[in-house]
Structure formats: structure tokens, C-alpha cells
PDB file of N, CA and C in Angstrom:
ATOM      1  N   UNK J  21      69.973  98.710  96.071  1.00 77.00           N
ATOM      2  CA  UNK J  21      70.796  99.269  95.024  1.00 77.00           C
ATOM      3  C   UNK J  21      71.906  98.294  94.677  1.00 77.00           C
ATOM      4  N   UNK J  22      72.416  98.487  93.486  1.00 90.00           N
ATOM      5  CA  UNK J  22      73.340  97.477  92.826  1.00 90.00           C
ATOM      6  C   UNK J  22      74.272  98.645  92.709  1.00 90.00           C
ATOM      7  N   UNK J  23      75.476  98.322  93.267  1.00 94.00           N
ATOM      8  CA  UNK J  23      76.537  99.387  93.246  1.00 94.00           C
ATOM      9  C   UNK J  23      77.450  98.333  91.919  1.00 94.00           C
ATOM     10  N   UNK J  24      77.761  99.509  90.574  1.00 96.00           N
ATOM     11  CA  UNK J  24      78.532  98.680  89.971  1.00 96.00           C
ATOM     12  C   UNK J  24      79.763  99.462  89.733  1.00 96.00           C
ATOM     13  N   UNK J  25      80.360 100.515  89.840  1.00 97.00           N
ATOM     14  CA  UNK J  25      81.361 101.594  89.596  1.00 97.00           C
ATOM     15  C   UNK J  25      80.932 102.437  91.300  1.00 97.00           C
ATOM     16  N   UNK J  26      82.709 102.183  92.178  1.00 97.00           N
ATOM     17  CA  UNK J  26      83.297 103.434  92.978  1.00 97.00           C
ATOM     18  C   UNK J  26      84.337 103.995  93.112  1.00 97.00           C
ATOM     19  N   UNK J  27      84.258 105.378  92.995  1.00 98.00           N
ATOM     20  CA  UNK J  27      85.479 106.154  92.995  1.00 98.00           C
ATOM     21  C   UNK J  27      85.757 106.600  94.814  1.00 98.00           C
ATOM     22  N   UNK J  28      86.915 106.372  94.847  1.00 98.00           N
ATOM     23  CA  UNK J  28      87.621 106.892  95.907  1.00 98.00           C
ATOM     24  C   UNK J  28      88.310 107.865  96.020  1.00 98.00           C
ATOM     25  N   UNK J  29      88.426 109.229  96.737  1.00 97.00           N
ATOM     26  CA  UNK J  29      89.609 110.195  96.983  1.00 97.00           C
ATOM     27  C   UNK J  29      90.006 110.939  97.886  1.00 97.00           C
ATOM     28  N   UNK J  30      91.488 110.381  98.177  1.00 96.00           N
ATOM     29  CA  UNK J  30      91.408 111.155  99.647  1.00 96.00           C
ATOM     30  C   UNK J  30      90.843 110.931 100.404  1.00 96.00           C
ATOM     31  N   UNK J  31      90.818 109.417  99.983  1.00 96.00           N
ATOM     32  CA  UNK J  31      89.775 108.691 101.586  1.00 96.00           C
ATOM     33  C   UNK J  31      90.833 107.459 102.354  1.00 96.00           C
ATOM     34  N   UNK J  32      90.877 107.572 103.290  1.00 94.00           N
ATOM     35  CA  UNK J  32      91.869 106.650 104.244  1.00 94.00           C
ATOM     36  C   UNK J  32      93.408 106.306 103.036  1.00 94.00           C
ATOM     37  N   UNK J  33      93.405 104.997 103.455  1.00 94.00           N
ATOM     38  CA  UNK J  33      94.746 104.863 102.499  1.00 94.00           C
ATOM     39  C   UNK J  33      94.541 105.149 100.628  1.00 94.00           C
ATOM     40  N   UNK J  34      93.273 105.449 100.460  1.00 96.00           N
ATOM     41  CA  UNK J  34      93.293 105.621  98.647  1.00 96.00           C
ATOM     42  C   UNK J  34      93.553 107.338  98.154  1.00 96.00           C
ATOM     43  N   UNK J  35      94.323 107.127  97.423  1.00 96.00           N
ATOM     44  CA  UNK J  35      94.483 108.920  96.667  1.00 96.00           C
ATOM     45  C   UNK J  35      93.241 108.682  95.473  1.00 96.00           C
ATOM     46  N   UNK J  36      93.588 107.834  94.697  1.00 97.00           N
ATOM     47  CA  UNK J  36      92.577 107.924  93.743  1.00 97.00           C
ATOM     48  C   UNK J  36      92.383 106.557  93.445  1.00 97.00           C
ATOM     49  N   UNK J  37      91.464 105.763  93.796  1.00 97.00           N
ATOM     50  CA  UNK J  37      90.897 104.787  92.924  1.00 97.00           C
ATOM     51  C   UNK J  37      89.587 104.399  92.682  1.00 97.00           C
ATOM     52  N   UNK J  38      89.612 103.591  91.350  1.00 98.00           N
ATOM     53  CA  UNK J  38      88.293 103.729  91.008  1.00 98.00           C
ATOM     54  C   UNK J  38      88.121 102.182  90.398  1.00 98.00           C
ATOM     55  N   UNK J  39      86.830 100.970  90.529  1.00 97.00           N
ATOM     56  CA  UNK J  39      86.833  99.699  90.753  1.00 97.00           C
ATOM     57  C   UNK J  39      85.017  99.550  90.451  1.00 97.00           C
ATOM     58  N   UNK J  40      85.319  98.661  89.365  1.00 97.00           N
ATOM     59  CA  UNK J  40      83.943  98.375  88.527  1.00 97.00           C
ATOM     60  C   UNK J  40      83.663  96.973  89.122  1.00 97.00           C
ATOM     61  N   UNK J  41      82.316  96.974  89.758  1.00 97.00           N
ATOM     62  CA  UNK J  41      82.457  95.461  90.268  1.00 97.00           C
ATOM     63  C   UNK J  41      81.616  94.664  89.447  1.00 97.00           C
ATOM     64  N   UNK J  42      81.725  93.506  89.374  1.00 95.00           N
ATOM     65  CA  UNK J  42      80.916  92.188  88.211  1.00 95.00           C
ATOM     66  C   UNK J  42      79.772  92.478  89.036  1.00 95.00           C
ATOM     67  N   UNK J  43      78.940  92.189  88.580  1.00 90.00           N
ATOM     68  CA  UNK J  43      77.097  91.955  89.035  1.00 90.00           C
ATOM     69  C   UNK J  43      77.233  90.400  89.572  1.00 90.00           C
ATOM     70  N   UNK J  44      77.927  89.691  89.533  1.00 93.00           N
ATOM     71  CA  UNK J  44      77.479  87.915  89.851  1.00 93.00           C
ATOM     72  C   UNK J  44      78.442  87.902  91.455  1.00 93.00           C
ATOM     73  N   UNK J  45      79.420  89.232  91.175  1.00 93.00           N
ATOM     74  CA  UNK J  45      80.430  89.406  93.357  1.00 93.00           C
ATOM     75  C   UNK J  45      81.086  89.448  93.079  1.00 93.00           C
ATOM     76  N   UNK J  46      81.904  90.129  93.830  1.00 95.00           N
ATOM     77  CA  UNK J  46      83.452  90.355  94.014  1.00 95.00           C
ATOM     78  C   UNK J  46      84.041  90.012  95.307  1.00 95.00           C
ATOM     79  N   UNK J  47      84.839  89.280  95.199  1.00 95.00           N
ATOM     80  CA  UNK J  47      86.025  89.164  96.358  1.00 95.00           C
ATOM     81  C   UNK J  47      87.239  90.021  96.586  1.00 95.00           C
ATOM     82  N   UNK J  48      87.656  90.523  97.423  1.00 94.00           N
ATOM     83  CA  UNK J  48      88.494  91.192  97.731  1.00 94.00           C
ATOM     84  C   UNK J  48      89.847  90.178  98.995  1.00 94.00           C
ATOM     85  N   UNK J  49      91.166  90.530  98.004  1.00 95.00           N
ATOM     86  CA  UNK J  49      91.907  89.840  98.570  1.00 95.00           C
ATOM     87  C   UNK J  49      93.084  90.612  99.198  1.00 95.00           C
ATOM     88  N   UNK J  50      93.728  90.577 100.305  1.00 94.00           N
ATOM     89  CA  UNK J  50      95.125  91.372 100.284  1.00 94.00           C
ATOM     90  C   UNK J  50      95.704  91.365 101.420  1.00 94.00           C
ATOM     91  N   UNK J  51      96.872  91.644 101.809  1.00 95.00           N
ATOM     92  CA  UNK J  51      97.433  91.912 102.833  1.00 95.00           C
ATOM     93  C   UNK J  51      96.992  92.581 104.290  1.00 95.00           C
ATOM     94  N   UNK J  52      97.461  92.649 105.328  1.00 95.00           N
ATOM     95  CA  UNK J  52      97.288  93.314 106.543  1.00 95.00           C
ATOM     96  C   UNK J  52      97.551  94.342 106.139  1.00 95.00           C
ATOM     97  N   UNK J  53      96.015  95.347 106.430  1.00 92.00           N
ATOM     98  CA  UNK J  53      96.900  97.523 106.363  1.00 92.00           C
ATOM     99  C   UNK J  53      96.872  97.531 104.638  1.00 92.00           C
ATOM    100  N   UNK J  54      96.440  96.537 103.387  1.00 93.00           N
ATOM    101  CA  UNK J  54      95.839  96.701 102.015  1.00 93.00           C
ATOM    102  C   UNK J  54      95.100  98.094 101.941  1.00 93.00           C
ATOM    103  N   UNK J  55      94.034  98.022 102.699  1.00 94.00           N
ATOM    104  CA  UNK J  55      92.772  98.567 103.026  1.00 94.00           C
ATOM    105  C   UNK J  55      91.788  98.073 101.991  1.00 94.00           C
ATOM    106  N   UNK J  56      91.710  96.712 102.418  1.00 96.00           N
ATOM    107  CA  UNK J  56      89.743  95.978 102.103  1.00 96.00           C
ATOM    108  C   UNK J  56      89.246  96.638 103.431  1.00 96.00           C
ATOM    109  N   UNK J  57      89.560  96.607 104.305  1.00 95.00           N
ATOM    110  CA  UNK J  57      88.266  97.502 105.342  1.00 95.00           C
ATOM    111  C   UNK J  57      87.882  99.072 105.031  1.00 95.00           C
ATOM    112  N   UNK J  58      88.377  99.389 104.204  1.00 95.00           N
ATOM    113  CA  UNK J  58      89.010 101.411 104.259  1.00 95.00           C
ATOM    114  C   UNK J  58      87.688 100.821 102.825  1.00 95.00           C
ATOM    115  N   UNK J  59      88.149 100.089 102.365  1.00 96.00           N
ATOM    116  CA  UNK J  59      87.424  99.855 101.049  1.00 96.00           C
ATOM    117  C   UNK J  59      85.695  99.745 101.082  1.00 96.00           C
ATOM    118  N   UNK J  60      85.498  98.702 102.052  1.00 96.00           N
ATOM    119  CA  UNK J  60      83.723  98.132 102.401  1.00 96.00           C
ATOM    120  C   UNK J  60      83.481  99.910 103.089  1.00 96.00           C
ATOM    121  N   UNK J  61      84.382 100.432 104.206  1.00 96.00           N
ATOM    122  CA  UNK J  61      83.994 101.422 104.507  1.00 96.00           C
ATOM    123  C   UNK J  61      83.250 102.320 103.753  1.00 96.00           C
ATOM    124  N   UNK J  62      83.989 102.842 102.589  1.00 96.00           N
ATOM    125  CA  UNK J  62      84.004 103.604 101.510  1.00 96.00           C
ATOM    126  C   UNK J  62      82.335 103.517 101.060  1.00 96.00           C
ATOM    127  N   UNK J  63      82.191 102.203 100.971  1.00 95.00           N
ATOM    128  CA  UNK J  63      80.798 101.397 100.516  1.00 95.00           C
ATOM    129  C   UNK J  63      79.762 102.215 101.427  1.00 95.00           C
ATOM    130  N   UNK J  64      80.130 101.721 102.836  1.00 94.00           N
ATOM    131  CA  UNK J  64      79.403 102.147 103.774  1.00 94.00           C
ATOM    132  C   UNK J  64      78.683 103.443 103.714  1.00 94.00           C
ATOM    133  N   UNK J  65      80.165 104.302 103.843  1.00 93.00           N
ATOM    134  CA  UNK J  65      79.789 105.742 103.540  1.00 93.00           C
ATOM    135  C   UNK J  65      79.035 106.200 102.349  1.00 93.00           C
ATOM    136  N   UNK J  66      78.877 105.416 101.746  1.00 92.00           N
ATOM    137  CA  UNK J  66      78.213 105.894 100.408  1.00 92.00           C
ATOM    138  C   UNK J  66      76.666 105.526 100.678  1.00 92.00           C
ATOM    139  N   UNK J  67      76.819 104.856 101.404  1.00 90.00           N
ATOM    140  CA  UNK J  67      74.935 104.120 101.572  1.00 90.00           C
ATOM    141  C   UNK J  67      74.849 105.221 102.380  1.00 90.00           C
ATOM    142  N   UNK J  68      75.336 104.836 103.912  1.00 91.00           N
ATOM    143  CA  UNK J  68      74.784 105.640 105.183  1.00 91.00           C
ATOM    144  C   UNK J  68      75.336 107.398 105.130  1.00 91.00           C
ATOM    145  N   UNK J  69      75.987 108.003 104.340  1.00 90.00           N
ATOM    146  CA  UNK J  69      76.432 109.076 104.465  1.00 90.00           C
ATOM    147  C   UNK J  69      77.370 109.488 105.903  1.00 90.00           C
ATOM    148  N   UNK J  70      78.033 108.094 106.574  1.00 91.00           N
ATOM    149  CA  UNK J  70      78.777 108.186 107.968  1.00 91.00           C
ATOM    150  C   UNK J  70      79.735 107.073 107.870  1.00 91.00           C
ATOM    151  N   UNK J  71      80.700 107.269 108.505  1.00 93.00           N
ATOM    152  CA  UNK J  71      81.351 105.448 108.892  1.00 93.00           C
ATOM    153  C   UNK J  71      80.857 105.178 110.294  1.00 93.00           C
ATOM    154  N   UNK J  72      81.216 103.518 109.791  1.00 91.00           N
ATOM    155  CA  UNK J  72      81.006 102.827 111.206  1.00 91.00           C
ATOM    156  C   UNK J  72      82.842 102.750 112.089  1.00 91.00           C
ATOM    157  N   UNK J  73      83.245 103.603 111.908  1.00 90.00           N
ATOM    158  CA  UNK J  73      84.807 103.373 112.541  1.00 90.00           C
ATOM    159  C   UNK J  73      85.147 105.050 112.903  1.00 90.00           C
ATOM    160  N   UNK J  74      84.714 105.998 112.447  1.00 81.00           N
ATOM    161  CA  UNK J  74      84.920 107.279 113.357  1.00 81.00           C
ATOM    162  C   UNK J  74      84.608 108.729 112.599  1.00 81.00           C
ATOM    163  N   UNK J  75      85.034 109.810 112.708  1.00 85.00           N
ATOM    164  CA  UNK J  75      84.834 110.935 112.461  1.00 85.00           C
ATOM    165  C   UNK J  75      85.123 111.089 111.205  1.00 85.00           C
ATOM    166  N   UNK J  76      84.265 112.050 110.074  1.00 86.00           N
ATOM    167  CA  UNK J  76      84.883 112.289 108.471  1.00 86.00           C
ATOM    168  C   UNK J  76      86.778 113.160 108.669  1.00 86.00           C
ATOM    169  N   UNK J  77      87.190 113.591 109.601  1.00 86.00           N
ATOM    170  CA  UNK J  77      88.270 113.821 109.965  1.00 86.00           C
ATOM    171  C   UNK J  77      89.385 112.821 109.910  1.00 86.00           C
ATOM    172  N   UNK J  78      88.820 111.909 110.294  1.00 90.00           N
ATOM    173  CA  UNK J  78      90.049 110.681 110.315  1.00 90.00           C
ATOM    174  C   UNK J  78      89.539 110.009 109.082  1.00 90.00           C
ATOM    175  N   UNK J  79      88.765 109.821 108.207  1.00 93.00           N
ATOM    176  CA  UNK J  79      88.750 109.608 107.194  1.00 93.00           C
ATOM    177  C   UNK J  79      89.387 110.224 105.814  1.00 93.00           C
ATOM    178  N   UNK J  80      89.635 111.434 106.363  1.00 93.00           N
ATOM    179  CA  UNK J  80      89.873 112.372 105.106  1.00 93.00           C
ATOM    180  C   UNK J  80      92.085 111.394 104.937  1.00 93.00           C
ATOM    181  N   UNK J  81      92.763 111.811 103.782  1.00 92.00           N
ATOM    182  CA  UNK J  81      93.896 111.267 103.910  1.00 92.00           C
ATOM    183  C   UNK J  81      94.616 112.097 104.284  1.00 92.00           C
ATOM    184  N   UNK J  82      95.651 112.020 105.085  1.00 90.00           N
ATOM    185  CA  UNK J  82      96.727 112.986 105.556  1.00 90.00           C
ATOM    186  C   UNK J  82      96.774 113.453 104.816  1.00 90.00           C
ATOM    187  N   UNK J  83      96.946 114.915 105.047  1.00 91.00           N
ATOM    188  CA  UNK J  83      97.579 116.173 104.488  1.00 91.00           C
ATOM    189  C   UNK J  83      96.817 116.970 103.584  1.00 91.00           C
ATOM    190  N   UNK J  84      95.298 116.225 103.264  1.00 93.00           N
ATOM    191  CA  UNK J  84      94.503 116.477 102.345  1.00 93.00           C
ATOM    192  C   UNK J  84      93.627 117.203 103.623  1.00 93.00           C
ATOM    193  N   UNK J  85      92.258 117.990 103.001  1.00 92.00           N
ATOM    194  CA  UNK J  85      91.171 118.755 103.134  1.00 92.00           C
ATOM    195  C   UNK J  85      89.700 118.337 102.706  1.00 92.00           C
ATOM    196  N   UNK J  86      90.086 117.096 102.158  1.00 93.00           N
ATOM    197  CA  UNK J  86      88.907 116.303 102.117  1.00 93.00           C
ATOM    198  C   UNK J  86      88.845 115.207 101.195  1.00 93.00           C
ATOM    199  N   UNK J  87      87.122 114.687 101.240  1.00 94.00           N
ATOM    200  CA  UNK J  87      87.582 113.493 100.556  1.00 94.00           C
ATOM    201  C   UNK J  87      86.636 113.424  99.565  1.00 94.00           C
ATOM    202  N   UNK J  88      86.303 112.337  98.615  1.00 96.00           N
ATOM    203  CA  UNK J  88      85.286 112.156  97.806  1.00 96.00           C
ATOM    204  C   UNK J  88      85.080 110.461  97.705  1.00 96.00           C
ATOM    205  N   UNK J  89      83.725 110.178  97.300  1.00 97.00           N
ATOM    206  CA  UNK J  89      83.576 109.106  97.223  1.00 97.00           C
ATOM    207  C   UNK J  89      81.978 109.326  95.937  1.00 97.00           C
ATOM    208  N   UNK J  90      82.230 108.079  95.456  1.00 96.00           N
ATOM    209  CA  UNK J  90      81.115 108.593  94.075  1.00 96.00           C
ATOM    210  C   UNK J  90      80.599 106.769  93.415  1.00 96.00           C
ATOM    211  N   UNK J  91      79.921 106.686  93.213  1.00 95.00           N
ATOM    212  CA  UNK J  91      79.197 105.604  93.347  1.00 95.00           C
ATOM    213  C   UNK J  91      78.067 105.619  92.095  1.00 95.00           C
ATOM    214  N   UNK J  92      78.321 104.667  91.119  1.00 96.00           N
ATOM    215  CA  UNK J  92      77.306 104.582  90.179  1.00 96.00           C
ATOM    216  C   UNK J  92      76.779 103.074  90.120  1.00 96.00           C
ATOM    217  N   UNK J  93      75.220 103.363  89.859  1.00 94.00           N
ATOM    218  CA  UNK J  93      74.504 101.669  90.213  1.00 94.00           C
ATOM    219  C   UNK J  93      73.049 101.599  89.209  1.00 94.00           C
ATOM    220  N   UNK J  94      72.587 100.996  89.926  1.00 90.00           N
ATOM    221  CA  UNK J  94      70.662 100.914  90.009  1.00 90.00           C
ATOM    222  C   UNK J  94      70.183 100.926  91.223  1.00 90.00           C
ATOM    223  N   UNK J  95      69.214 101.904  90.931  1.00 79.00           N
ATOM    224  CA  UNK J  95      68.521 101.460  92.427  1.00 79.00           C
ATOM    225  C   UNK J  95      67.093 101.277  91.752  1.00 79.00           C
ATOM    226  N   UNK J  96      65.609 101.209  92.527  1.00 78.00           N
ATOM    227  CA  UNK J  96      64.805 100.456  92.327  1.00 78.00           C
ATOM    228  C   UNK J  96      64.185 101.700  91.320  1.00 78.00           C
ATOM    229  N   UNK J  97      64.551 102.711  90.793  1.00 79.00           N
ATOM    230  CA  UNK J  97      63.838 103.950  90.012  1.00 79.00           C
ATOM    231  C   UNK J  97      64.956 104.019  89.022  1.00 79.00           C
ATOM    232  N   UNK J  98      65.746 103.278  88.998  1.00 85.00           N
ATOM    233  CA  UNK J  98      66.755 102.617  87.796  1.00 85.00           C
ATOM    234  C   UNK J  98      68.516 103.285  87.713  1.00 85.00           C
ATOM    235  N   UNK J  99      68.884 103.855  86.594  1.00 89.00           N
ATOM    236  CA  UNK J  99      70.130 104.383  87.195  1.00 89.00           C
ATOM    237  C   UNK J  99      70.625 105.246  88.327  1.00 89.00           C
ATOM    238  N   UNK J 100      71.217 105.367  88.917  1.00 90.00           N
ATOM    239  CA  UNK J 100      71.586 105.965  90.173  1.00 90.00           C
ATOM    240  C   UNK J 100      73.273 106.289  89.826  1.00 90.00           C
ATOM    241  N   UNK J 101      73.431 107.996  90.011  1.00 92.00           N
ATOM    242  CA  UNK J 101      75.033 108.247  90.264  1.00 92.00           C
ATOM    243  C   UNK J 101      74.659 109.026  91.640  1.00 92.00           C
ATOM    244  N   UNK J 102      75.522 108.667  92.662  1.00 92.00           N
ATOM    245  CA  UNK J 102      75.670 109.539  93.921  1.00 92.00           C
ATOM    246  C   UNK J 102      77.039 109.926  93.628  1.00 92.00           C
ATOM    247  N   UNK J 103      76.734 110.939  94.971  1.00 93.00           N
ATOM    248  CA  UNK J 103      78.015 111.157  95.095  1.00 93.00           C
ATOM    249  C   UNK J 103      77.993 111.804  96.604  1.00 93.00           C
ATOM    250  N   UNK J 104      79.410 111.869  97.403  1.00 93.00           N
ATOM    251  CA  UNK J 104      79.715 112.648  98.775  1.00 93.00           C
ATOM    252  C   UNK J 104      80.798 113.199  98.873  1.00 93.00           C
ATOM    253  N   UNK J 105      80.930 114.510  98.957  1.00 93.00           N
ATOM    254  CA  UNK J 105      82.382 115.048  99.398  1.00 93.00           C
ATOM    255  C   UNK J 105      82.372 115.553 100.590  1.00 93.00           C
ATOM    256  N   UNK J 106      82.494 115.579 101.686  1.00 92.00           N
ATOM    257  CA  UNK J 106      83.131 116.107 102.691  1.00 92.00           C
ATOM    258  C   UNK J 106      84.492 116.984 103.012  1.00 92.00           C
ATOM    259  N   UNK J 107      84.508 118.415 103.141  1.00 91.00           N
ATOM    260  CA  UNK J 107      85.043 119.556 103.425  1.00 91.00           C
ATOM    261  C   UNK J 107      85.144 119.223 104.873  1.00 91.00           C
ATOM    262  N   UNK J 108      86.593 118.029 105.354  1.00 84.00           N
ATOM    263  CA  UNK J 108      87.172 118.332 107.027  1.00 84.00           C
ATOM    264  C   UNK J 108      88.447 119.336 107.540  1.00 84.00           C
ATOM    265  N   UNK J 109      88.545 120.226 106.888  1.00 79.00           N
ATOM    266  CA  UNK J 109      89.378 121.339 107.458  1.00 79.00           C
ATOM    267  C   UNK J 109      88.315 122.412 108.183  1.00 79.00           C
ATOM    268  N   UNK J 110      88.549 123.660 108.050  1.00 73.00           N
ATOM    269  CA  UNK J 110      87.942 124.807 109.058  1.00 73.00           C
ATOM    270  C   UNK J 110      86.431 124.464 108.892  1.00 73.00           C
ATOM    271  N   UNK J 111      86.240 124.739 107.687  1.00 72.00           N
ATOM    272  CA  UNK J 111      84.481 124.795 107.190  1.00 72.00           C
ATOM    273  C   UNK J 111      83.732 123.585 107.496  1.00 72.00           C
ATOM    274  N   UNK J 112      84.051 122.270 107.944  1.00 80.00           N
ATOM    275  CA  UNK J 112      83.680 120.892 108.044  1.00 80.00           C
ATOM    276  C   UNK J 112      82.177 121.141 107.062  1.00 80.00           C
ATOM    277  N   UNK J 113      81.922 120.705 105.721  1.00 86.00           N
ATOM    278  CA  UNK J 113      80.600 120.868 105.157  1.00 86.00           C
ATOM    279  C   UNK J 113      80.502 119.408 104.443  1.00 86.00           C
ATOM    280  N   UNK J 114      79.587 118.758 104.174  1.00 89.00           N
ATOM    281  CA  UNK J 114      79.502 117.510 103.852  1.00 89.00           C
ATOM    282  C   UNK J 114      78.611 118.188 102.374  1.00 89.00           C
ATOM    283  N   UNK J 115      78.632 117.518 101.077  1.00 90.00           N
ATOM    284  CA  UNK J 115      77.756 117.548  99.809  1.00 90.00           C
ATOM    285  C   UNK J 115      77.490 116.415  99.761  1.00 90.00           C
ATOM    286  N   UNK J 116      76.123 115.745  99.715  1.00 91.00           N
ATOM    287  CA  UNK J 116      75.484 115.303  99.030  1.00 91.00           C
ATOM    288  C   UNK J 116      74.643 114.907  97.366  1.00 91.00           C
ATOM    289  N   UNK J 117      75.079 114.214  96.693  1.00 91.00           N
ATOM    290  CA  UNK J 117      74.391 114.226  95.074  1.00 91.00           C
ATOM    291  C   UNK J 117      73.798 113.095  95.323  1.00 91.00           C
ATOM    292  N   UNK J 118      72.381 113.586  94.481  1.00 89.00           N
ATOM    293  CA  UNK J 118      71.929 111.827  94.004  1.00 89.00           C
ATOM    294  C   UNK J 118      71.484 112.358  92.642  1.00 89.00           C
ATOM    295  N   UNK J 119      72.010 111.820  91.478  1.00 90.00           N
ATOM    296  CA  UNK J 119      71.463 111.946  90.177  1.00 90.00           C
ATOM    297  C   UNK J 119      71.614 113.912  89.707  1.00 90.00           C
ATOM    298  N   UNK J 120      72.476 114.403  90.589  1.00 89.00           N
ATOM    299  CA  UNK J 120      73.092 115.510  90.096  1.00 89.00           C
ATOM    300  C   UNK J 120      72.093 116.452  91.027  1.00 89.00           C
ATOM    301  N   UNK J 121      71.550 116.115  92.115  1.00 90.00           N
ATOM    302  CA  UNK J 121      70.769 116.930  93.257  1.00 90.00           C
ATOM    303  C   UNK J 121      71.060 116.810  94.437  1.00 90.00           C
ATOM    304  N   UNK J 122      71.354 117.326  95.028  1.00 91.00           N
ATOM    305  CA  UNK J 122      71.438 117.865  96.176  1.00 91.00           C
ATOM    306  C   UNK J 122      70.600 117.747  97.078  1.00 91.00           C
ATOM    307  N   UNK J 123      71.316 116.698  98.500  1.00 91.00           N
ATOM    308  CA  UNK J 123      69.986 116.113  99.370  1.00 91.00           C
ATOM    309  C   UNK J 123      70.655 116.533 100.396  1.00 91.00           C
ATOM    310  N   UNK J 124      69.964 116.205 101.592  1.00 87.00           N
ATOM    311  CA  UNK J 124      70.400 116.369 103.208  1.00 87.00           C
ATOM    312  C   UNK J 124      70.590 114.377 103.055  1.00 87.00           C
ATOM    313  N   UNK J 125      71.161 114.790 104.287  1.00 84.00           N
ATOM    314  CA  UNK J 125      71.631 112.878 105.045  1.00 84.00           C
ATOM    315  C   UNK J 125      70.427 112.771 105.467  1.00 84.00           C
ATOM    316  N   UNK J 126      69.513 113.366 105.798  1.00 83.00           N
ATOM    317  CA  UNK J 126      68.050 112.127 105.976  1.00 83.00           C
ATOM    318  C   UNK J 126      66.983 111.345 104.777  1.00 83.00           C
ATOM    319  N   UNK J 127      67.149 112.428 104.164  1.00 81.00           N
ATOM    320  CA  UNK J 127      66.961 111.894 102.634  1.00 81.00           C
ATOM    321  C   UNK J 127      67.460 111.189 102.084  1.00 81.00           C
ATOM    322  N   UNK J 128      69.017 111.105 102.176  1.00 82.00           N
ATOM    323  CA  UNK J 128      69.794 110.150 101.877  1.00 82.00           C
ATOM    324  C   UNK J 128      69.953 108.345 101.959  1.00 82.00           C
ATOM    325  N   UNK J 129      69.512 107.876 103.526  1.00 79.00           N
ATOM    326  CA  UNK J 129      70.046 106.965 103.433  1.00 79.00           C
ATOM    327  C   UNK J 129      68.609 106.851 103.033  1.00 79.00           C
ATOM    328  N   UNK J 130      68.995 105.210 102.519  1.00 67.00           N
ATOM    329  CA  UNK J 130      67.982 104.175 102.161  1.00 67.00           C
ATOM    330  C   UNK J 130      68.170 104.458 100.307  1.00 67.00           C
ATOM    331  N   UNK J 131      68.823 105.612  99.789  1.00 67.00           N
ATOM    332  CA  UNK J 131      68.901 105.510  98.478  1.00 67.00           C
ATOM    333  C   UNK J 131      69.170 104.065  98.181  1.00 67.00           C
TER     334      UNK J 131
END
């Protein structure tokens, strides 16, 4: 998949952002604690439906109830919008979208 548009919310240090990347790469530049790692994460989570650094709990942003992350590309059956929200307060429920449907995480990765 060619990820070219992701939205972030309420995920580690981002409230809301959203970052169209060129098709030829992007570099990411910034300070210690920026969050370029919170950022590739974000990525992560969007492929694998998990991070590689810990629980959707410590992902969600202080004081918030959850997060979102949303991702528009190509994949090899052509446009692709996902999307993931995760509900980490009482209910802990994870949503899944691919193309406005509703999958489980085994279905998921490899989109």
C-alpha cells in the first residue's frame, strides 16, 4: 500500500493532525520528544492494527477516551481509506474500516 494522506487524534503527543505525503518520500525532521516516533508509530498502527511500544491505553492522549487514526492510499485493488478508533476508557472497543466496512484485526493486517 502507498499511504498518501494521515490523520491523527488523540494519539500520543498529536490532538489533531493531518500530513499528505509526496509519492517520491518524505523525511521527517525535529527535535527530541517532536514525536517522529509517535508519528511512524501512528503508521504502524494503521498497518498492524497494534503498536510496537505498548498498550492502546498509553497511546490514547491524556485526558482523552480515545484515539483515531485514518489513512488514505492505494493498495493493490486500488483506492484504499482505512480507518481505527480505539475506545480506551471502561468499554476498551477497537473499530476497524477499510473502504467504509467493518473488519476484525485478522482481516486486517496485510491490507
Amino acid at each position: 500500500m502507498r499511504l498518501d494522506r494521515l490523520e491523527l487524534q488523540n494519539f500520543r503527543n498529536f490532538s489533531n493532525l493531518t500530513l499528505e505525503f509526496h509519492p517520491k518520500g518524505n523525511l521527517f525532521l525535529g527535535r527530541n520528544g517532536a514525536g517522529k516516533t509517535n508519528l511512524l508509530e501512528g503508521i504502524y498502527y494503521l498497518a498492524m492494527a497494534k503498536s510496537f511500544r505498548g498498550g492502546d491505553e498509553e497511546l490514547t492522549q491524556f485526558g482523552e477516551d480515545f484515539f483515531r487514526i485514518k489513512g488514505v492510499g492505494k493498495g493493490m485493488g486500488g483506492d484504499l481509506h482505512v480507518g481505527i478508533t480505539a475506545i480506551t476508557n471502561q468499554g476498551k472497543e477497537k473499530r476497524i474500516l477499510r473502504n467504509g466496512h467493518s473488519v476484525i484485526a485478522s482481516e486486517w493486517v496485510g491490507t
